[in-house]
Amino acid sequence: MTTETPSTPVVIDEPTVARDWVKRENRAGRRVALVPTMGALHEGHLALVRRGREVADSVVVSIFVNPTQFGPDEDLDRYPRTMDEDLRLLRREGAAAVFAPTASQMYRAGASATVSPPRVAEPLEGICRPDHFRGVCTVVLKLFQILPASVAIFGQKDYQQARVIADMIADFDLDISLDLLPTVRDPDGLALSSRNRYLAPADRQRALSLARALDAAESWTRRHGLDPTAIETEMRRVLGDGGVDAIDYATVVDPLTLLPLVPPAGQLGDSPHSAGGDQSAEPAGAVALIAAHVAGTRLIDNRRLP
Ligand code: AMP
């Protein structure tokens, strides 16, 4: 009996070589899934890779800490970089290729074109991190061009990012389908994030208050219905009690537009209510989103509300 040992993924840093690799896979009749990441991989990323293996024949993972999506006072320089460990994990998961360019391989000298993000990029992160989604859209569009996969796999952990990418794909008629996976959490509820590595044990306890605030939002909604103002107050109370240092937002919004919920005509003042618009086309309910700071680390999490 032989045990199958997965082979080490081919590591590519040149965009033209990466595109040729995908084309070769396609010519050989293999459908390719792309998993874009910034590395420092954890189980959340690996769930995306496993999903890729289910829906496609070959998985390519990009690892690129994209400077253009970080603000001037953000953690670009200290963002964890763990390439050797990432490659070990990706080998274990059976990824076929890794695209890991340097910044100068990704952005030619003098590159100036950028993507103007869709409207859903404007609230929340768009207010706190003004150029973030321009950087994200630009790098993701480039990745879709460099690695012309059939499907791209993203996590709902970055809920607004997933909405932004979905709208960019639709607005630009991009020839790629999007697969979104639920957030992978530690057993105590903390959403996995590369930035959790920054947290000392006591900070990690405080970070747990994001998941607790979302639990509170969900149970409040089940008991009393969808009242955004009351749920926001409840989330802020839990975050405050949990000892986060600052809250960028803790809000309940429309799950598609990420704008404040609008009660449908005739139900003003009632709750529960809908996100408005054509109910057959839009997911019902709402989404609660939090961005908060703990010991100098900015954390985000979210939960769909019933
Ligand atoms: P990042 O490396 O943080 O840019 O994330 C790369 C991809 O992994 C994005 O699509 C994220 O939404 C996704 N991701 C990050 N954390 C998680 C998690 N805990 N569960 C599921 N997906 C995640």
Tab-separated table of C-alpha atoms and ligand atoms in Angstrom:
chain	number	residue	atom	x	y	z
A	1	MET	CA	0.000	0.000	0.000
A	2	THR	CA	1.299	3.446	-0.781
A	3	THR	CA	0.345	6.595	1.040
A	4	GLU	CA	-0.079	9.553	-1.224
A	5	THR	CA	2.187	12.436	-0.192
A	6	PRO	CA	1.111	15.738	-1.664
A	7	SER	CA	3.853	17.398	-3.684
A	8	THR	CA	5.185	20.820	-2.806
A	9	PRO	CA	3.276	23.550	-4.645
A	10	VAL	CA	5.154	25.276	-7.435
A	11	VAL	CA	6.120	28.759	-6.208
A	12	ILE	CA	5.903	31.499	-8.826
A	13	ASP	CA	6.800	35.156	-8.429
A	14	GLU	CA	6.611	36.505	-12.004
A	15	PRO	CA	3.126	37.517	-13.203
A	16	THR	CA	3.708	36.268	-16.771
A	17	VAL	CA	4.862	32.871	-15.517
A	18	ALA	CA	1.822	32.692	-13.229
A	19	ARG	CA	-0.560	33.402	-16.107
A	20	ASP	CA	1.126	30.741	-18.233
A	21	TRP	CA	0.739	28.258	-15.384
A	22	VAL	CA	-3.039	28.831	-15.235
A	23	LYS	CA	-3.321	28.615	-19.028
A	24	ARG	CA	-1.420	25.327	-19.016
A	25	GLU	CA	-3.738	23.937	-16.357
A	26	ASN	CA	-6.743	24.958	-18.443
A	27	ARG	CA	-5.267	23.438	-21.626
A	28	ALA	CA	-4.785	20.203	-19.697
A	29	GLY	CA	-8.500	20.319	-18.899
A	30	ARG	CA	-8.051	21.386	-15.284
A	31	ARG	CA	-10.323	24.013	-13.760
A	32	VAL	CA	-8.405	26.394	-11.475
A	33	ALA	CA	-9.528	27.979	-8.183
A	34	LEU	CA	-7.788	31.098	-6.861
A	35	VAL	CA	-7.455	31.837	-3.141
A	36	PRO	CA	-6.075	35.363	-2.617
A	37	THR	CA	-4.337	35.914	0.757
A	38	MET	CA	-1.770	38.078	2.498
A	39	GLY	CA	-0.098	35.003	3.997
A	40	ALA	CA	0.471	34.211	7.711
A	41	LEU	CA	-1.981	31.444	6.961
A	42	HIS	CA	-4.381	29.956	9.502
A	43	GLU	CA	-7.273	27.487	9.442
A	44	GLY	CA	-9.582	30.137	7.914
A	45	HIS	CA	-7.333	30.401	4.860
A	46	LEU	CA	-6.922	26.628	4.721
A	47	ALA	CA	-10.708	26.158	4.669
A	48	LEU	CA	-10.718	28.290	1.501
A	49	VAL	CA	-8.013	26.077	-0.027
A	50	ARG	CA	-9.999	22.927	0.817
A	51	ARG	CA	-13.076	24.456	-0.747
A	52	GLY	CA	-10.993	25.221	-3.834
A	53	ARG	CA	-10.024	21.572	-4.100
A	54	GLU	CA	-13.710	20.628	-3.941
A	55	VAL	CA	-14.873	22.999	-6.671
A	56	ALA	CA	-11.836	22.918	-8.974
A	57	ASP	CA	-9.046	20.599	-10.096
A	58	SER	CA	-6.110	22.828	-9.103
A	59	VAL	CA	-5.808	25.504	-6.444
A	60	VAL	CA	-3.479	28.472	-6.715
A	61	VAL	CA	-2.963	30.558	-3.576
A	62	SER	CA	-1.631	34.083	-3.874
A	63	ILE	CA	0.423	35.422	-0.995
A	64	PHE	CA	1.010	39.143	-1.245
A	65	VAL	CA	0.962	41.774	1.487
A	66	ASN	CA	-0.410	44.498	-0.739
A	67	PRO	CA	1.082	47.873	0.264
A	68	THR	CA	-1.580	49.903	-1.540
A	69	GLN	CA	-4.380	48.737	0.743
A	70	PHE	CA	-2.641	49.881	3.946
A	71	GLY	CA	-2.988	53.426	5.248
A	72	PRO	CA	0.096	55.429	6.259
A	73	ASP	CA	-0.376	54.706	9.987
A	74	GLU	CA	-1.306	51.045	9.599
A	75	ASP	CA	0.606	47.813	10.196
A	76	LEU	CA	2.164	47.169	6.750
A	77	ASP	CA	5.706	46.909	8.130
A	78	ARG	CA	4.887	44.618	11.018
A	79	TYR	CA	2.267	42.484	9.213
A	80	PRO	CA	3.316	38.850	9.930
A	81	ARG	CA	5.241	37.156	7.121
A	82	THR	CA	5.653	33.390	7.576
A	83	MET	CA	6.371	32.084	4.073
A	84	ASP	CA	8.111	28.823	5.041
A	85	GLU	CA	5.294	27.778	7.364
A	86	ASP	CA	2.690	28.920	4.777
A	87	LEU	CA	4.296	26.669	2.141
A	88	ARG	CA	4.348	23.737	4.551
A	89	LEU	CA	0.615	24.172	5.246
A	90	LEU	CA	-0.219	24.600	1.562
A	91	ARG	CA	1.695	21.462	0.697
A	92	ARG	CA	-0.309	19.592	3.344
A	93	GLU	CA	-3.562	20.953	1.843
A	94	GLY	CA	-2.578	20.010	-1.682
A	95	ALA	CA	-2.393	23.486	-3.246
A	96	ALA	CA	-0.910	23.157	-6.730
A	97	ALA	CA	0.744	26.574	-6.969
A	98	VAL	CA	1.603	29.636	-4.916
A	99	PHE	CA	1.915	33.070	-6.487
A	100	ALA	CA	4.121	35.192	-4.229
A	101	PRO	CA	5.394	38.283	-6.044
A	102	THR	CA	7.414	41.125	-4.578
A	103	ALA	CA	5.833	44.581	-4.622
A	104	SER	CA	7.952	45.578	-7.621
A	105	GLN	CA	6.954	42.432	-9.523
A	106	MET	CA	3.311	43.246	-8.812
A	107	TYR	CA	3.476	46.985	-9.569
A	108	ARG	CA	5.722	48.068	-12.434
A	109	ALA	CA	7.671	51.280	-11.834
A	110	GLY	CA	5.400	54.237	-12.481
A	111	ALA	CA	2.178	52.198	-12.406
A	112	SER	CA	-0.653	54.668	-11.829
A	113	ALA	CA	-3.974	53.089	-12.854
A	114	THR	CA	-6.275	52.139	-9.989
A	115	VAL	CA	-9.801	50.803	-9.667
A	116	SER	CA	-12.513	53.129	-8.412
A	117	PRO	CA	-14.368	50.811	-6.019
A	118	PRO	CA	-18.110	50.168	-6.221
A	119	ARG	CA	-20.482	52.131	-3.971
A	120	VAL	CA	-20.671	49.414	-1.320
A	121	ALA	CA	-17.042	50.310	-0.456
A	122	GLU	CA	-18.093	53.748	0.831
A	123	PRO	CA	-19.549	53.153	4.337
A	124	LEU	CA	-17.819	51.513	7.354
A	125	GLU	CA	-14.274	50.537	6.251
A	126	GLY	CA	-14.558	53.147	3.511
A	127	ILE	CA	-14.852	55.838	6.178
A	128	CYS	CA	-12.242	54.428	8.598
A	129	ARG	CA	-9.710	53.393	5.923
A	130	PRO	CA	-10.323	55.807	3.038
A	131	ASP	CA	-8.040	54.273	0.368
A	132	HIS	CA	-8.283	50.678	1.533
A	133	PHE	CA	-10.794	49.371	-0.992
A	134	ARG	CA	-9.159	51.195	-3.904
A	135	GLY	CA	-6.037	49.193	-3.038
A	136	VAL	CA	-8.007	45.973	-2.563
A	137	CYS	CA	-9.962	46.304	-5.830
A	138	THR	CA	-6.831	47.189	-7.772
A	139	VAL	CA	-4.811	44.251	-6.485
A	140	VAL	CA	-7.703	41.789	-6.798
A	141	LEU	CA	-8.427	42.872	-10.378
A	142	LYS	CA	-4.723	42.420	-11.145
A	143	LEU	CA	-4.749	38.983	-9.499
A	144	PHE	CA	-7.776	37.992	-11.596
A	145	GLN	CA	-5.845	39.045	-14.723
A	146	ILE	CA	-2.580	37.380	-13.718
A	147	LEU	CA	-4.310	34.199	-12.526
A	148	PRO	CA	-7.352	33.818	-14.806
A	149	ALA	CA	-9.007	31.160	-12.639
A	150	SER	CA	-12.591	29.943	-13.012
A	151	VAL	CA	-13.495	30.613	-9.404
A	152	ALA	CA	-12.132	32.864	-6.662
A	153	ILE	CA	-12.661	31.895	-3.041
A	154	PHE	CA	-13.008	34.514	-0.314
A	155	GLY	CA	-14.080	34.484	3.335
A	156	GLN	CA	-17.076	36.210	4.868
A	157	LYS	CA	-14.799	37.245	7.743
A	158	ASP	CA	-14.133	40.321	5.582
A	159	TYR	CA	-17.826	40.843	4.875
A	160	GLN	CA	-17.597	44.264	3.246
A	161	GLN	CA	-14.609	43.168	1.152
A	162	ALA	CA	-16.621	40.209	-0.151
A	163	ARG	CA	-19.493	42.550	-1.076
A	164	VAL	CA	-17.052	44.942	-2.785
A	165	ILE	CA	-15.450	42.149	-4.834
A	166	ALA	CA	-18.864	40.737	-5.794
A	167	ASP	CA	-19.981	44.135	-7.088
A	168	MET	CA	-16.669	44.732	-8.902
A	169	ILE	CA	-17.051	41.362	-10.655
A	170	ALA	CA	-20.621	42.249	-11.662
A	171	ASP	CA	-19.870	45.857	-12.672
A	172	PHE	CA	-16.875	44.878	-14.835
A	173	ASP	CA	-18.415	41.630	-16.218
A	174	LEU	CA	-15.378	39.749	-14.966
A	175	ASP	CA	-15.191	36.142	-16.117
A	176	ILE	CA	-14.771	34.576	-12.704
A	177	SER	CA	-17.247	33.209	-10.190
A	178	LEU	CA	-17.089	34.008	-6.507
A	179	ASP	CA	-17.375	31.483	-3.706
A	180	LEU	CA	-17.765	32.836	-0.154
A	181	LEU	CA	-17.063	30.755	2.932
A	182	PRO	CA	-18.228	31.244	6.520
A	183	THR	CA	-15.797	32.557	9.123
A	184	VAL	CA	-13.636	29.950	10.833
A	185	ARG	CA	-13.339	30.554	14.585
A	186	ASP	CA	-11.352	29.284	17.526
A	187	PRO	CA	-13.444	27.096	19.871
A	188	ASP	CA	-14.093	30.123	22.134
A	189	GLY	CA	-15.555	32.085	19.200
A	190	LEU	CA	-12.649	34.366	18.276
A	191	ALA	CA	-12.577	34.779	14.491
A	192	LEU	CA	-9.239	33.551	13.147
A	193	SER	CA	-7.104	36.355	11.770
A	194	SER	CA	-3.438	36.737	10.902
A	195	ARG	CA	-3.511	39.796	13.181
A	196	ASN	CA	-4.433	37.639	16.206
A	197	ARG	CA	-0.697	36.865	16.348
A	198	TYR	CA	-0.200	40.384	17.690
A	199	LEU	CA	-2.376	39.666	20.747
A	200	ALA	CA	-0.902	38.741	24.150
A	201	PRO	CA	-3.112	36.312	26.134
A	202	ALA	CA	-4.815	39.123	28.097
A	203	ASP	CA	-5.468	41.057	24.856
A	204	ARG	CA	-6.914	37.934	23.312
A	205	GLN	CA	-9.486	37.779	26.128
A	206	ARG	CA	-10.482	41.369	25.356
A	207	ALA	CA	-10.613	40.549	21.632
A	208	LEU	CA	-13.210	37.889	22.420
A	209	SER	CA	-15.680	40.655	23.191
A	210	LEU	CA	-16.236	41.168	19.432
A	211	ALA	CA	-17.685	37.662	19.105
A	212	ARG	CA	-19.585	38.152	22.377
A	213	ALA	CA	-21.096	41.409	21.127
A	214	LEU	CA	-22.229	39.618	17.957
A	215	ASP	CA	-23.717	36.810	20.084
A	216	ALA	CA	-25.558	39.496	22.040
A	217	ALA	CA	-26.779	41.092	18.783
A	218	GLU	CA	-28.088	37.777	17.572
A	219	SER	CA	-29.867	36.838	20.784
A	220	TRP	CA	-31.307	40.359	21.139
A	221	THR	CA	-32.716	40.048	17.606
A	222	ARG	CA	-34.233	36.648	18.338
A	223	ARG	CA	-35.901	37.969	21.482
A	224	HIS	CA	-37.007	41.444	20.412
A	225	GLY	CA	-36.785	41.636	16.607
A	226	LEU	CA	-34.553	43.679	14.348
A	227	ASP	CA	-34.120	47.093	15.981
A	228	PRO	CA	-30.754	48.420	14.756
A	229	THR	CA	-30.442	51.236	17.300
A	230	ALA	CA	-31.132	48.985	20.275
A	231	ILE	CA	-28.827	46.243	18.948
A	232	GLU	CA	-26.026	48.749	18.381
A	233	THR	CA	-26.379	49.987	21.964
A	234	GLU	CA	-26.235	46.399	23.187
A	235	MET	CA	-23.119	45.613	21.103
A	236	ARG	CA	-21.348	48.752	22.360
A	237	ARG	CA	-22.204	47.802	25.948
A	238	VAL	CA	-20.684	44.316	25.525
A	239	LEU	CA	-17.588	45.717	23.781
A	240	GLY	CA	-17.137	48.316	26.541
A	241	ASP	CA	-17.561	45.716	29.301
A	242	GLY	CA	-15.108	43.443	27.446
A	243	GLY	CA	-12.454	46.155	27.565
A	244	VAL	CA	-11.795	47.010	23.916
A	245	ASP	CA	-9.796	50.237	23.635
A	246	ALA	CA	-11.806	51.911	20.861
A	247	ILE	CA	-14.720	51.118	18.573
A	248	ASP	CA	-14.577	52.232	14.930
A	249	TYR	CA	-18.101	50.940	14.327
A	250	ALA	CA	-20.581	48.482	15.800
A	251	THR	CA	-23.548	48.627	13.517
A	252	VAL	CA	-26.493	46.802	11.965
A	253	VAL	CA	-27.028	47.460	8.267
A	254	ASP	CA	-28.525	46.169	5.043
A	255	PRO	CA	-26.621	42.992	4.071
A	256	LEU	CA	-26.297	44.033	0.405
A	257	THR	CA	-25.717	47.795	0.449
A	258	LEU	CA	-24.234	48.052	3.973
A	259	LEU	CA	-26.342	51.202	4.370
A	260	PRO	CA	-28.756	51.807	7.237
A	261	LEU	CA	-31.810	49.569	7.122
A	262	VAL	CA	-34.904	51.195	5.685
A	263	PRO	CA	-38.223	49.903	7.009
A	264	PRO	CA	-40.546	49.013	4.114
A	265	ALA	CA	-43.499	51.351	3.510
A	266	GLY	CA	-46.379	50.594	5.862
A	267	GLN	CA	-44.120	49.124	8.534
A	268	LEU	CA	-42.502	52.308	9.771
A	269	GLY	CA	-41.895	51.934	13.465
A	270	ASP	CA	-42.533	48.204	13.278
A	271	SER	CA	-39.979	45.538	13.856
A	272	PRO	CA	-38.945	43.136	12.527
A	273	HIS	CA	-38.628	44.651	9.103
A	274	SER	CA	-36.921	44.005	5.809
A	275	ALA	CA	-33.879	45.410	4.076
A	276	GLY	CA	-36.270	47.028	1.599
A	277	GLY	CA	-36.524	46.548	-2.142
A	278	ASP	CA	-37.426	43.404	-4.009
A	279	GLN	CA	-37.590	40.638	-1.424
A	280	SER	CA	-37.163	37.920	-4.042
A	281	ALA	CA	-33.834	39.386	-5.149
A	282	GLU	CA	-32.310	40.442	-1.832
A	283	PRO	CA	-31.360	38.418	1.193
A	284	ALA	CA	-33.677	39.199	4.087
A	285	GLY	CA	-32.462	40.359	7.454
A	286	ALA	CA	-29.414	42.355	8.277
A	287	VAL	CA	-25.757	42.075	9.092
A	288	ALA	CA	-24.041	43.244	12.272
A	289	LEU	CA	-20.476	44.441	11.753
A	290	ILE	CA	-17.828	45.487	14.261
A	291	ALA	CA	-14.389	47.061	13.941
A	292	ALA	CA	-12.595	47.671	17.230
A	293	HIS	CA	-9.092	48.181	18.572
A	294	VAL	CA	-7.416	46.023	21.220
A	295	ALA	CA	-3.863	46.831	22.337
A	296	GLY	CA	-3.021	48.571	19.063
A	297	THR	CA	-4.526	45.826	16.898
A	298	ARG	CA	-7.559	46.565	14.747
A	299	LEU	CA	-9.996	43.636	14.642
A	300	ILE	CA	-13.141	43.107	12.558
A	301	ASP	CA	-15.951	40.574	12.779
A	302	ASN	CA	-19.547	40.263	11.594
A	303	ARG	CA	-22.685	38.156	11.887
A	304	ARG	CA	-25.792	37.811	9.713
A	305	LEU	CA	-28.891	38.493	11.778
A	306	PRO	CA	-32.109	36.550	11.310
B	1	AMP	P1	-6.206	37.880	4.411
B	1	AMP	O1	-4.987	37.030	4.286
B	1	AMP	O2	-6.507	38.283	5.819
B	1	AMP	O3	-6.228	39.018	3.427
B	1	AMP	O4	-7.436	36.950	4.011
B	1	AMP	C1	-7.444	36.219	2.818
B	1	AMP	C2	-8.786	35.571	2.650
B	1	AMP	O5	-9.041	34.709	3.758
B	1	AMP	C3	-9.947	36.568	2.609
B	1	AMP	O6	-10.905	36.137	1.660
B	1	AMP	C4	-10.498	36.485	4.010
B	1	AMP	O7	-11.869	36.837	4.107
B	1	AMP	C5	-10.293	35.024	4.326
B	1	AMP	N1	-10.281	34.799	5.769
B	1	AMP	C6	-9.533	35.456	6.694
B	1	AMP	N2	-9.827	35.009	7.936
B	1	AMP	C7	-10.785	34.060	7.793
B	1	AMP	C8	-11.513	33.237	8.703
B	1	AMP	N3	-11.319	33.300	10.024
B	1	AMP	N4	-12.428	32.380	8.194
B	1	AMP	C9	-12.644	32.314	6.855
B	1	AMP	N5	-11.987	33.049	5.943
B	1	AMP	C10	-11.068	33.919	6.400
